[in-house]
């Protein structure tokens, strides 16, 4: 079956613009996570969803970042007024259930470059 | 809160040699432990995980890791590496209470030389 799909794979945007990053999780997975990976660093947690609701958004760096999952499947990470410091690879992952220790399956990421 | 330290940012080894990638963690609560691998231009893939039970965990591609609670370590080992093992390796922890909210280390780049 298909894995976690993220689109676009690459996005270049100008400083100050708005961007949306899309994540299609594995079918049937109820939990969905967003991470951000800066160059030379490990992924950092941003937010996770159980179904449609954001169960924990404590990793979002500021109010320019927002994520939705309106139907409990596809999720969109939205970044307003982008800054050069937002440049990173944004990773999405999904898991069957929201239980510690459950394997999370990662997409290949969206590389965002803000110029 | 948890934290993870991967002690080596880069590890070069020769093909067929053994390798150990070191990982130490800090946490005030019990944790689950993971190793993920990221091959060039691919997403993160789970190598192995420790949830409970035997402290020696075997994973895919011949890798294994040993959980040492007293030393708060979870080092990854392979007795004989192959060129195809060249990749970035990430150690991660999550606590028992939450979901798969992973805290990652900075990664170790494993380079296999012929």
Tab-separated table of C-alpha atoms in Angstrom:
chain	number	residue	atom	x	y	z
A	1	UNK	CA	0.000	0.000	0.000
A	2	UNK	CA	0.958	3.641	-0.331
A	3	UNK	CA	3.018	5.295	2.337
A	4	UNK	CA	2.765	8.806	3.715
A	5	UNK	CA	2.713	11.270	0.858
A	6	UNK	CA	3.821	14.896	1.149
A	7	UNK	CA	3.380	17.577	-1.472
A	8	UNK	CA	5.116	19.493	-2.805
A	9	UNK	CA	8.485	17.827	-2.408
A	10	UNK	CA	10.185	21.198	-2.799
A	11	UNK	CA	8.861	24.703	-2.293
A	12	UNK	CA	10.708	27.965	-2.820
A	13	UNK	CA	8.939	31.081	-1.641
A	14	UNK	CA	9.729	34.705	-1.038
A	15	UNK	CA	10.017	36.131	2.426
A	16	UNK	CA	6.651	37.340	3.661
A	17	UNK	CA	4.578	34.975	1.507
A	18	UNK	CA	2.061	32.377	2.685
A	19	UNK	CA	2.648	28.657	2.085
A	20	UNK	CA	0.688	25.463	2.547
A	21	UNK	CA	2.254	22.037	2.894
A	22	UNK	CA	0.120	18.965	2.422
A	23	UNK	CA	0.295	15.532	4.021
A	24	UNK	CA	-1.637	12.415	2.983
A	25	UNK	CA	-1.269	9.816	5.744
A	26	UNK	CA	-1.509	6.069	5.364
A	27	UNK	CA	-5.143	5.072	4.983
A	28	UNK	CA	-6.727	4.190	8.301
A	29	UNK	CA	-4.098	5.862	10.454
A	30	UNK	CA	-5.798	7.986	13.069
A	31	UNK	CA	-2.730	9.774	14.392
A	32	UNK	CA	-0.807	12.314	12.333
A	33	UNK	CA	2.325	14.270	13.255
A	34	UNK	CA	4.306	17.171	11.861
A	35	UNK	CA	8.024	17.613	12.487
A	36	UNK	CA	10.555	20.145	11.227
A	37	UNK	CA	14.155	19.240	10.389
A	38	UNK	CA	16.646	22.024	10.020
A	39	UNK	CA	19.975	21.449	8.286
A	40	UNK	CA	22.268	19.262	10.356
A	41	UNK	CA	19.669	18.688	13.062
A	42	UNK	CA	17.291	15.961	14.058
A	43	UNK	CA	13.556	16.402	13.492
A	44	UNK	CA	11.723	18.608	15.986
A	45	UNK	CA	8.105	18.013	16.943
A	46	UNK	CA	5.563	20.610	15.856
A	47	UNK	CA	2.048	19.225	16.319
A	48	UNK	CA	0.053	16.012	16.343
A	49	UNK	CA	-3.551	15.138	15.614
A	50	UNK	CA	-5.794	12.406	16.863
A	51	UNK	CA	-8.564	12.337	14.292
A	52	UNK	CA	-9.560	15.890	13.429
A	53	UNK	CA	-8.386	17.561	16.601
A	54	UNK	CA	-4.929	18.860	17.411
A	55	UNK	CA	-4.040	16.877	20.531
A	56	UNK	CA	-0.782	18.734	21.118
A	57	UNK	CA	0.450	21.818	19.281
A	58	UNK	CA	3.125	22.754	21.784
A	59	UNK	CA	5.895	22.511	19.206
A	60	UNK	CA	4.554	25.192	16.861
A	61	UNK	CA	7.170	27.971	17.074
A	62	UNK	CA	4.760	30.920	16.901
A	63	UNK	CA	1.332	31.992	15.711
A	64	UNK	CA	2.461	32.184	12.082
A	65	UNK	CA	2.243	28.392	12.026
A	66	UNK	CA	-1.077	26.586	11.916
A	67	UNK	CA	-2.180	23.097	10.935
A	68	UNK	CA	-5.544	21.549	10.176
A	69	UNK	CA	-6.959	18.095	9.552
A	70	UNK	CA	-10.633	18.790	8.851
A	71	UNK	CA	-11.775	15.297	7.900
A	72	UNK	CA	-9.354	13.276	9.969
A	73	UNK	CA	-7.217	12.253	7.023
A	74	UNK	CA	-5.274	14.807	4.955
A	75	UNK	CA	-3.512	17.527	6.904
A	76	UNK	CA	-2.227	20.926	5.831
A	77	UNK	CA	0.505	22.870	7.577
A	78	UNK	CA	0.107	26.584	6.951
A	79	UNK	CA	2.822	29.174	7.418
A	80	UNK	CA	2.009	32.876	7.195
A	81	UNK	CA	4.469	35.708	6.549
A	82	UNK	CA	7.324	33.285	5.959
A	83	UNK	CA	10.785	34.157	7.218
A	84	UNK	CA	14.184	32.895	6.094
A	85	UNK	CA	14.474	31.028	9.388
A	86	UNK	CA	11.482	28.889	8.388
A	87	UNK	CA	13.628	27.190	5.747
A	88	UNK	CA	13.777	23.502	6.636
A	89	UNK	CA	12.437	20.090	5.686
A	90	UNK	CA	8.929	19.604	7.029
A	91	UNK	CA	8.164	15.980	7.816
A	92	UNK	CA	4.797	14.360	8.259
A	93	UNK	CA	4.225	10.995	9.922
A	94	UNK	CA	1.213	8.858	10.717
A	95	UNK	CA	0.518	5.927	12.991
A	96	UNK	CA	-2.341	3.533	13.413
A	97	UNK	CA	-3.263	4.667	16.887
A	98	UNK	CA	-2.173	7.298	19.349
A	99	UNK	CA	-0.375	5.049	21.790
A	100	UNK	CA	3.191	5.453	22.927
A	101	UNK	CA	5.531	3.050	21.221
A	102	UNK	CA	3.426	2.655	18.118
A	103	UNK	CA	5.518	2.895	14.976
A	104	UNK	CA	5.202	6.167	13.124
A	105	UNK	CA	5.657	6.077	9.355
A	106	UNK	CA	7.297	9.135	7.841
A	107	UNK	CA	6.880	10.790	4.486
A	108	UNK	CA	9.832	12.028	2.466
A	109	UNK	CA	9.238	15.584	3.541
A	110	UNK	CA	8.751	18.965	1.924
A	111	UNK	CA	11.886	21.059	1.580
A	112	UNK	CA	10.880	24.671	2.141
A	113	UNK	CA	13.279	27.417	1.114
A	114	UNK	CA	12.447	31.009	1.936
A	115	UNK	CA	14.464	33.515	-0.097
B	1	UNK	CA	10.956	16.714	29.331
B	2	UNK	CA	13.294	14.409	27.493
B	3	UNK	CA	16.505	15.020	25.597
B	4	UNK	CA	18.718	12.863	23.409
B	5	UNK	CA	22.442	13.165	22.777
B	6	UNK	CA	24.139	11.372	19.929
B	7	UNK	CA	27.768	11.562	20.800
B	8	UNK	CA	29.199	11.299	17.291
B	9	UNK	CA	28.056	13.485	14.419
B	10	UNK	CA	30.010	11.415	11.879
B	11	UNK	CA	31.315	7.855	11.971
B	12	UNK	CA	33.469	6.543	9.107
B	13	UNK	CA	34.124	2.801	9.001
B	14	UNK	CA	35.426	0.306	6.514
B	15	UNK	CA	33.135	-2.206	4.877
B	16	UNK	CA	32.670	-5.425	6.895
B	17	UNK	CA	33.951	-3.754	10.069
B	18	UNK	CA	31.768	-3.559	13.205
B	19	UNK	CA	30.166	-0.267	14.176
B	20	UNK	CA	28.591	1.266	17.257
B	21	UNK	CA	26.567	4.479	17.180
B	22	UNK	CA	26.153	5.980	20.598
B	23	UNK	CA	22.996	7.442	22.085
B	24	UNK	CA	22.341	8.776	25.574
B	25	UNK	CA	19.051	10.152	26.783
B	26	UNK	CA	17.751	12.157	29.691
B	27	UNK	CA	14.273	11.801	31.130
B	28	UNK	CA	12.511	12.065	34.477
B	29	UNK	CA	9.970	9.423	33.444
B	30	UNK	CA	10.077	6.039	31.766
B	31	UNK	CA	10.549	6.184	28.035
B	32	UNK	CA	10.323	4.245	24.833
B	33	UNK	CA	13.478	4.276	22.708
B	34	UNK	CA	13.889	4.185	18.942
B	35	UNK	CA	16.464	4.211	16.206
B	36	UNK	CA	15.494	5.579	12.806
B	37	UNK	CA	17.539	5.543	9.606
B	38	UNK	CA	17.393	8.092	6.805
B	39	UNK	CA	18.897	6.958	3.527
B	40	UNK	CA	19.827	9.645	0.986
B	41	UNK	CA	16.712	11.247	-0.503
B	42	UNK	CA	14.382	9.019	1.490
B	43	UNK	CA	12.140	9.420	4.511
B	44	UNK	CA	12.867	8.220	8.022
B	45	UNK	CA	12.515	4.477	8.494
B	46	UNK	CA	12.240	2.656	11.819
B	47	UNK	CA	15.227	0.372	12.492
B	48	UNK	CA	14.212	-0.894	15.905
B	49	UNK	CA	12.543	0.094	19.153
B	50	UNK	CA	12.645	-0.745	22.836
B	51	UNK	CA	9.344	-0.751	24.698
B	52	UNK	CA	9.904	-3.200	27.556
B	53	UNK	CA	11.293	-6.644	28.290
B	54	UNK	CA	14.643	-7.833	27.000
B	55	UNK	CA	17.160	-5.023	26.928
B	56	UNK	CA	18.731	-6.331	23.719
B	57	UNK	CA	16.587	-5.393	20.753
B	58	UNK	CA	17.098	-6.702	17.240
B	59	UNK	CA	16.022	-4.702	14.235
B	60	UNK	CA	16.104	-4.753	10.480
B	61	UNK	CA	19.212	-5.060	8.323
B	62	UNK	CA	21.217	-6.818	11.039
B	63	UNK	CA	21.195	-3.932	13.511
B	64	UNK	CA	20.679	-4.345	17.239
B	65	UNK	CA	20.640	-2.025	20.229
B	66	UNK	CA	20.969	-2.482	23.965
B	67	UNK	CA	19.013	-0.497	26.513
B	68	UNK	CA	21.038	0.339	29.607
B	69	UNK	CA	18.870	2.028	32.198
B	70	UNK	CA	21.651	2.777	34.673
B	71	UNK	CA	23.705	4.517	32.001
B	72	UNK	CA	20.648	5.945	30.227
B	73	UNK	CA	22.030	4.695	26.934
B	74	UNK	CA	20.677	2.974	23.854
B	75	UNK	CA	23.660	2.324	21.608
B	76	UNK	CA	23.163	0.882	18.124
B	77	UNK	CA	25.474	-1.845	16.840
B	78	UNK	CA	26.107	-3.926	13.769
B	79	UNK	CA	28.823	-6.606	13.644
B	80	UNK	CA	29.645	-6.159	9.962
B	81	UNK	CA	28.569	-3.160	7.888
B	82	UNK	CA	27.879	-2.929	4.177
B	83	UNK	CA	28.177	-0.054	1.751
B	84	UNK	CA	24.369	0.113	1.682
B	85	UNK	CA	24.347	1.051	5.387
B	86	UNK	CA	25.621	4.520	4.501
B	87	UNK	CA	22.936	6.820	5.906
B	88	UNK	CA	21.996	9.206	8.711
B	89	UNK	CA	20.915	7.492	11.930
B	90	UNK	CA	18.688	9.118	14.526
B	91	UNK	CA	18.050	8.039	18.088
B	92	UNK	CA	14.725	9.117	19.569
B	93	UNK	CA	12.681	8.817	22.757
B	94	UNK	CA	9.051	9.222	23.679
B	95	UNK	CA	7.492	9.028	27.104
B	96	UNK	CA	4.864	6.561	28.273
B	97	UNK	CA	2.128	9.120	28.732
B	98	UNK	CA	1.911	10.743	25.405
B	99	UNK	CA	1.681	9.422	21.941
B	100	UNK	CA	4.442	9.058	19.448
B	101	UNK	CA	5.750	12.531	20.274
B	102	UNK	CA	9.345	11.780	19.495
B	103	UNK	CA	12.355	13.722	20.722
B	104	UNK	CA	15.247	13.138	18.339
B	105	UNK	CA	18.978	13.397	18.670
B	106	UNK	CA	20.989	15.402	16.173
B	107	UNK	CA	21.864	12.364	14.096
B	108	UNK	CA	25.000	10.415	13.247
B	109	UNK	CA	26.164	10.204	9.664
B	110	UNK	CA	27.540	6.713	9.026
B	111	UNK	CA	29.890	6.501	6.056
B	112	UNK	CA	31.082	3.124	4.857
B	113	UNK	CA	34.356	3.069	2.955
B	114	UNK	CA	35.293	0.177	0.656
